[in-house]
Amino acid sequence: GAVVSQHPSRVICKSGTSVKIECRSLDFQATTMFWYRQFPKKSLMLMATSNEGSKATYEQGVEKDKFLINHASLTLSTLTVTSAHPEDSSFYICSARDFGSGANVLTFGAGSRLTVL
Amino acid sequence: KNQVEQSPQSLIILEGKNCTLQCNYTVSPFSNLRWYKQDTGRGPVSLTIMTFSENTKSNGRYTATLDADTKQSSLHITASQLSDSASYICVIYGGATNKLIFGTGTLLAVQP
């Protein structure tokens, strides 16, 4: 089945630094990937839709200059949290849809836990 | 008010017992309803997907039902195992912008 890999799974950084999270579709091509944020005991919240070869589409209230998304290839999207602050600490999850499978299943990565000190 | 409400918020059951989780939604239009299992610190994993015309769908010990008239869905877990301990999330694909709308989940703990 479709596999989505996220890296790193955990990252701790100092306030003010930037952190990059990678999302890869391992056995399928994904023209569209999605980035979510999840706080403890809360729902996943869609941050942005990452489109291969074009600009990402951000949800209302998500700062595009803060959360940089790059989707340079059909198998890789990256989320960079710039000038991270403690309030950016969260669980970030990506997902991708394998249109080739015909099953309309959205596959999620395992998530990346960011802690900003 | 959330467009996808789940109940109970949390549930503790003994290993081997059955349980049923509920999902009520107000999302319209509706494309499909999905149940996901999310282990702590992991990404969600799909259990079932149901379209408007489907009433029930099973995946092993998991059986989902859908009543599109009352906008209710349930996830029934049979003969629970310790590994079933997780958060179960009801997700609707639809709405005015045709996106995934997530419920807040039910946290299930299966105890020996």
Short mmCIF file of N, CA and C in Angstrom, two decimals, chain A residues 4-11 38-42 44 90-94 108-115, chain B residues 37-45 85-89 107-108:
data_model
loop_
_atom_site.label_atom_id
_atom_site.label_comp_id
_atom_site.label_asym_id
_atom_site.label_seq_id
_atom_site.Cartn_x
_atom_site.Cartn_y
_atom_site.Cartn_z
N VAL A 4 3.74 6.99 3.26
CA VAL A 4 4.22 8.37 3.36
C VAL A 4 5.20 8.44 4.52
N SER A 5 6.38 8.91 4.23
CA SER A 5 7.43 8.98 5.25
C SER A 5 7.68 10.42 5.66
N GLN A 6 7.75 10.66 6.96
CA GLN A 6 8.05 11.99 7.47
C GLN A 6 9.35 11.96 8.25
N HIS A 7 10.10 13.04 8.11
CA HIS A 7 11.38 13.12 8.82
C HIS A 7 11.69 14.56 9.17
N PRO A 8 12.16 14.88 10.36
CA PRO A 8 12.39 13.95 11.45
C PRO A 8 11.10 13.64 12.22
N SER A 9 11.12 12.61 13.03
CA SER A 9 9.95 12.29 13.83
C SER A 9 9.88 13.19 15.07
N ARG A 10 11.05 13.58 15.54
CA ARG A 10 11.10 14.50 16.68
C ARG A 10 12.21 15.51 16.45
N VAL A 11 11.97 16.73 16.81
CA VAL A 11 13.02 17.75 16.71
C VAL A 11 12.83 18.76 17.83
N GLN A 38 -1.40 19.52 14.87
CA GLN A 38 -2.27 18.93 15.88
C GLN A 38 -1.74 19.24 17.26
N PHE A 39 -2.57 19.89 18.07
CA PHE A 39 -2.25 20.14 19.46
C PHE A 39 -2.80 18.99 20.29
N PRO A 40 -2.24 18.81 21.49
CA PRO A 40 -2.66 17.68 22.33
C PRO A 40 -4.17 17.60 22.52
N LYS A 41 -4.71 16.44 22.28
CA LYS A 41 -6.12 16.14 22.46
C LYS A 41 -7.03 16.98 21.57
N LYS A 42 -6.48 17.46 20.48
CA LYS A 42 -7.27 18.27 19.54
C LYS A 42 -7.28 17.61 18.17
N LEU A 44 -6.85 17.30 14.06
CA LEU A 44 -5.88 17.77 13.07
C LEU A 44 -6.47 19.02 12.42
N SER A 90 4.40 21.79 18.40
CA SER A 90 3.19 21.07 18.03
C SER A 90 3.56 19.78 17.32
N PHE A 91 2.55 19.03 16.93
CA PHE A 91 2.72 17.81 16.16
C PHE A 91 2.31 18.14 14.73
N TYR A 92 3.24 18.01 13.81
CA TYR A 92 2.98 18.35 12.41
C TYR A 92 2.87 17.06 11.61
N ILE A 93 1.82 16.95 10.83
CA ILE A 93 1.56 15.72 10.06
C ILE A 93 1.32 16.08 8.60
N CYS A 94 1.88 15.27 7.71
CA CYS A 94 1.60 15.48 6.29
C CYS A 94 0.78 14.30 5.77
N PHE A 108 -1.39 9.17 5.62
CA PHE A 108 -0.72 10.13 6.48
C PHE A 108 0.69 9.67 6.82
N GLY A 109 1.56 10.64 7.02
CA GLY A 109 2.87 10.34 7.58
C GLY A 109 2.73 10.08 9.07
N ALA A 110 3.83 9.68 9.67
CA ALA A 110 3.82 9.34 11.10
C ALA A 110 3.88 10.56 11.99
N GLY A 111 4.10 11.72 11.38
CA GLY A 111 4.11 12.95 12.16
C GLY A 111 5.49 13.36 12.64
N SER A 112 5.62 14.64 12.91
CA SER A 112 6.88 15.19 13.42
C SER A 112 6.55 16.06 14.62
N ARG A 113 7.14 15.72 15.76
CA ARG A 113 6.87 16.51 16.96
C ARG A 113 7.95 17.56 17.11
N LEU A 114 7.53 18.80 17.06
CA LEU A 114 8.45 19.93 17.19
C LEU A 114 8.33 20.53 18.58
N THR A 115 9.47 20.66 19.24
CA THR A 115 9.52 21.34 20.53
C THR A 115 10.49 22.50 20.41
N LYS B 37 -7.68 5.53 12.72
CA LYS B 37 -7.11 5.20 14.02
C LYS B 37 -5.79 5.92 14.13
N GLN B 38 -5.61 6.64 15.24
CA GLN B 38 -4.36 7.35 15.45
C GLN B 38 -3.72 6.92 16.76
N ASP B 39 -2.62 6.20 16.66
CA ASP B 39 -1.86 5.85 17.85
C ASP B 39 -1.17 7.09 18.38
N THR B 40 -0.89 7.12 19.66
CA THR B 40 -0.26 8.29 20.28
C THR B 40 1.07 8.59 19.60
N GLY B 41 1.23 9.84 19.18
CA GLY B 41 2.48 10.26 18.56
C GLY B 41 2.70 9.73 17.16
N ARG B 42 1.62 9.28 16.52
CA ARG B 42 1.72 8.74 15.16
C ARG B 42 0.69 9.41 14.27
N GLY B 43 0.82 9.23 12.97
CA GLY B 43 -0.17 9.75 12.05
C GLY B 43 -1.39 8.84 11.98
N PRO B 44 -2.53 9.36 11.55
CA PRO B 44 -3.75 8.55 11.43
C PRO B 44 -3.62 7.48 10.35
N VAL B 45 -4.28 6.36 10.60
CA VAL B 45 -4.30 5.26 9.65
C VAL B 45 -5.75 4.98 9.29
N SER B 85 -5.96 0.36 21.69
CA SER B 85 -5.85 1.61 22.44
C SER B 85 -5.28 2.70 21.53
N ALA B 86 -6.08 3.72 21.29
CA ALA B 86 -5.70 4.76 20.34
C ALA B 86 -6.80 5.81 20.32
N SER B 87 -6.59 6.83 19.51
CA SER B 87 -7.65 7.81 19.26
C SER B 87 -8.31 7.45 17.94
N TYR B 88 -9.63 7.46 17.91
CA TYR B 88 -10.36 7.13 16.69
C TYR B 88 -11.05 8.40 16.19
N ILE B 89 -10.76 8.72 14.96
CA ILE B 89 -11.17 10.00 14.41
C ILE B 89 -12.14 9.80 13.26
N LEU B 107 -10.83 8.91 22.48
CA LEU B 107 -9.64 8.24 22.99
C LEU B 107 -10.05 6.95 23.68
N LEU B 108 -9.64 5.83 23.10
CA LEU B 108 -10.00 4.52 23.63
C LEU B 108 -8.82 3.90 24.35
#
